[in-house]
Tab-separated table of C-alpha atoms in Angstrom:
chain	number	residue	atom	x	y	z
A	1	GLN	CA	14.944	-12.435	-7.482
A	2	VAL	CA	12.584	-9.484	-5.947
A	3	GLN	CA	9.475	-10.616	-3.811
A	4	LEU	CA	6.762	-8.267	-2.156
A	5	VAL	CA	4.153	-10.485	-0.492
A	6	GLU	CA	1.412	-8.490	1.285
A	7	SER	CA	-0.923	-10.005	4.380
A	8	GLY	CA	-3.844	-8.796	6.544
A	9	GLY	CA	-6.730	-8.378	4.220
A	10	GLY	CA	-10.290	-9.343	5.380
A	11	LEU	CA	-13.791	-9.062	5.659
A	12	VAL	CA	-14.419	-5.561	8.541
A	13	GLN	CA	-17.861	-3.777	8.726
A	14	ALA	CA	-18.003	-0.039	7.685
A	15	GLY	CA	-15.539	2.173	9.899
A	16	GLY	CA	-13.730	-0.858	11.616
A	17	SER	CA	-9.902	-1.044	10.728
A	18	LEU	CA	-7.247	-3.357	9.125
A	19	ARG	CA	-4.068	-3.591	9.259
A	20	LEU	CA	-2.080	-4.626	6.175
A	21	SER	CA	1.419	-5.744	5.814
A	22	CYS	CA	4.042	-6.433	2.741
A	23	THR	CA	7.454	-8.118	3.131
A	24	ALA	CA	10.006	-7.686	0.509
A	25	SER	CA	12.919	-9.938	-0.141
A	26	GLY	CA	15.352	-9.470	-3.026
A	27	LEU	CA	15.847	-5.653	-2.893
A	28	THR	CA	17.774	-2.765	-0.341
A	29	PHE	CA	14.109	-1.952	0.899
A	30	SER	CA	15.941	1.266	2.517
A	31	VAL	CA	16.833	2.579	-0.780
A	32	TYR	CA	13.146	2.270	-2.164
A	33	ILE	CA	9.960	4.637	-2.254
A	34	MET	CA	7.017	1.888	-1.212
A	35	GLY	CA	3.358	2.672	-2.393
A	36	TRP	CA	0.216	1.334	-1.690
A	37	PHE	CA	-2.686	1.082	-4.599
A	38	ARG	CA	-5.697	-0.889	-4.697
A	39	GLN	CA	-8.294	-1.593	-7.681
A	40	ALA	CA	-11.830	-2.716	-6.789
A	41	PRO	CA	-13.996	-4.660	-9.799
A	42	GLY	CA	-14.224	-2.708	-13.228
A	43	LYS	CA	-12.528	0.224	-11.547
A	44	GLU	CA	-8.516	0.854	-12.571
A	45	ARG	CA	-6.100	0.217	-10.020
A	46	GLU	CA	-5.489	3.485	-8.219
A	47	PHE	CA	-2.826	4.993	-5.675
A	48	VAL	CA	-3.637	4.570	-1.734
A	49	ALA	CA	-0.436	5.656	-0.629
A	50	ALA	CA	3.349	5.590	-0.523
A	51	THR	CA	6.651	6.567	1.948
A	52	THR	CA	9.535	7.860	0.727
A	53	ARG	CA	13.485	6.216	1.276
A	54	TYR	CA	13.704	6.077	5.105
A	55	GLY	CA	10.321	6.570	5.675
A	56	GLY	CA	10.647	10.328	6.028
A	57	ASN	CA	7.836	11.580	4.097
A	58	THR	CA	3.869	9.707	3.335
A	59	TYR	CA	1.690	10.551	0.880
A	60	TYR	CA	-2.077	9.806	0.403
A	61	ALA	CA	-4.941	10.156	-1.600
A	62	ASP	CA	-7.298	12.377	-0.714
A	63	SER	CA	-10.210	9.639	-0.604
A	64	VAL	CA	-8.169	7.971	2.073
A	65	GLN	CA	-6.539	10.800	4.057
A	66	GLY	CA	-6.482	11.519	7.756
A	67	ARG	CA	-8.079	7.401	7.875
A	68	PHE	CA	-4.939	5.355	6.364
A	69	THR	CA	-1.795	5.647	8.119
A	70	ILE	CA	1.627	4.209	5.913
A	71	SER	CA	4.651	3.048	7.933
A	72	ARG	CA	8.244	1.046	7.089
A	73	ASP	CA	10.217	-0.448	8.990
A	74	ASN	CA	13.347	-0.905	6.624
A	75	ALA	CA	15.229	-3.251	9.646
A	76	LYS	CA	11.813	-5.659	8.599
A	77	ASN	CA	11.984	-4.922	5.129
A	78	MET	CA	8.190	-4.082	5.509
A	79	VAL	CA	5.585	-1.275	4.732
A	80	SER	CA	2.669	-1.437	6.685
A	81	LEU	CA	-0.980	0.466	6.005
A	82	GLN	CA	-3.230	1.551	8.875
A	83	MET	CA	-7.207	1.701	7.856
A	84	ASN	CA	-9.273	3.019	9.956
A	85	SER	CA	-13.198	4.262	9.495
A	86	LEU	CA	-13.165	1.912	6.508
A	87	LYS	CA	-15.817	2.092	4.636
A	88	VAL	CA	-17.317	0.400	1.350
A	89	GLU	CA	-15.799	2.062	-0.731
A	90	ASP	CA	-12.644	0.863	-0.042
A	91	THR	CA	-13.533	-2.355	-0.476
A	92	ALA	CA	-10.625	-3.804	-3.166
A	93	VAL	CA	-7.348	-5.881	-3.445
A	94	TYR	CA	-4.672	-3.880	-2.055
A	95	TYR	CA	-1.304	-4.070	-3.874
A	96	CYS	CA	2.106	-3.340	-1.652
A	97	ALA	CA	4.788	-1.986	-4.759
A	98	ALA	CA	8.071	-0.790	-4.529
A	99	SER	CA	9.937	2.481	-6.792
A	100	ASN	CA	13.254	3.318	-7.240
A	101	HIS	CA	11.530	7.489	-8.545
A	102	GLY	CA	8.271	9.036	-7.935
A	103	ALA	CA	5.007	8.064	-5.703
A	104	ALA	CA	2.094	8.344	-7.105
A	105	SER	CA	1.680	6.552	-10.247
A	106	SER	CA	1.721	3.474	-11.202
A	107	SER	CA	4.058	3.408	-13.629
A	108	ASP	CA	7.012	4.719	-11.314
A	109	TYR	CA	6.568	1.356	-9.248
A	110	ASN	CA	9.137	-1.570	-10.655
A	111	TYR	CA	7.758	-4.101	-8.866
A	112	TRP	CA	4.615	-5.263	-7.162
A	113	GLY	CA	3.290	-8.339	-4.504
A	114	GLN	CA	0.117	-9.992	-5.627
A	115	GLY	CA	-2.132	-8.440	-3.785
A	116	THR	CA	-4.258	-9.081	-0.810
A	117	GLN	CA	-8.422	-8.663	-0.476
A	118	VAL	CA	-10.411	-6.002	1.323
A	119	THR	CA	-13.586	-5.974	1.509
A	120	VAL	CA	-15.662	-3.816	3.938
A	121	SER	CA	-18.933	-4.369	4.671
A	122	SER	CA	-22.298	-2.358	5.653
């Protein structure tokens, strides 16, 4: 059974940093595109970042470019999201997802974690 579990969320002041991690099981991790999405209250789920198979390429939403870094460790079946210079508008539930195709659309992803809350205060 495929399972993705996020961790690392919490409360942080604007300008601070958090590192989210997602550990996957039940799939051949290295062949999947791994992505991060987020959903704020009253808003639709939006793309944040993705990393391709074997970590060869990364992609970011314009809103997080230069502040967030996605990385993967295939030996540990883990993908991480380092979030720096956090803004209040980054507040959301962050979800880890796995895709066997595509990268930036939620419809491209086959498996999802349950999410971890990130709250940025001013």
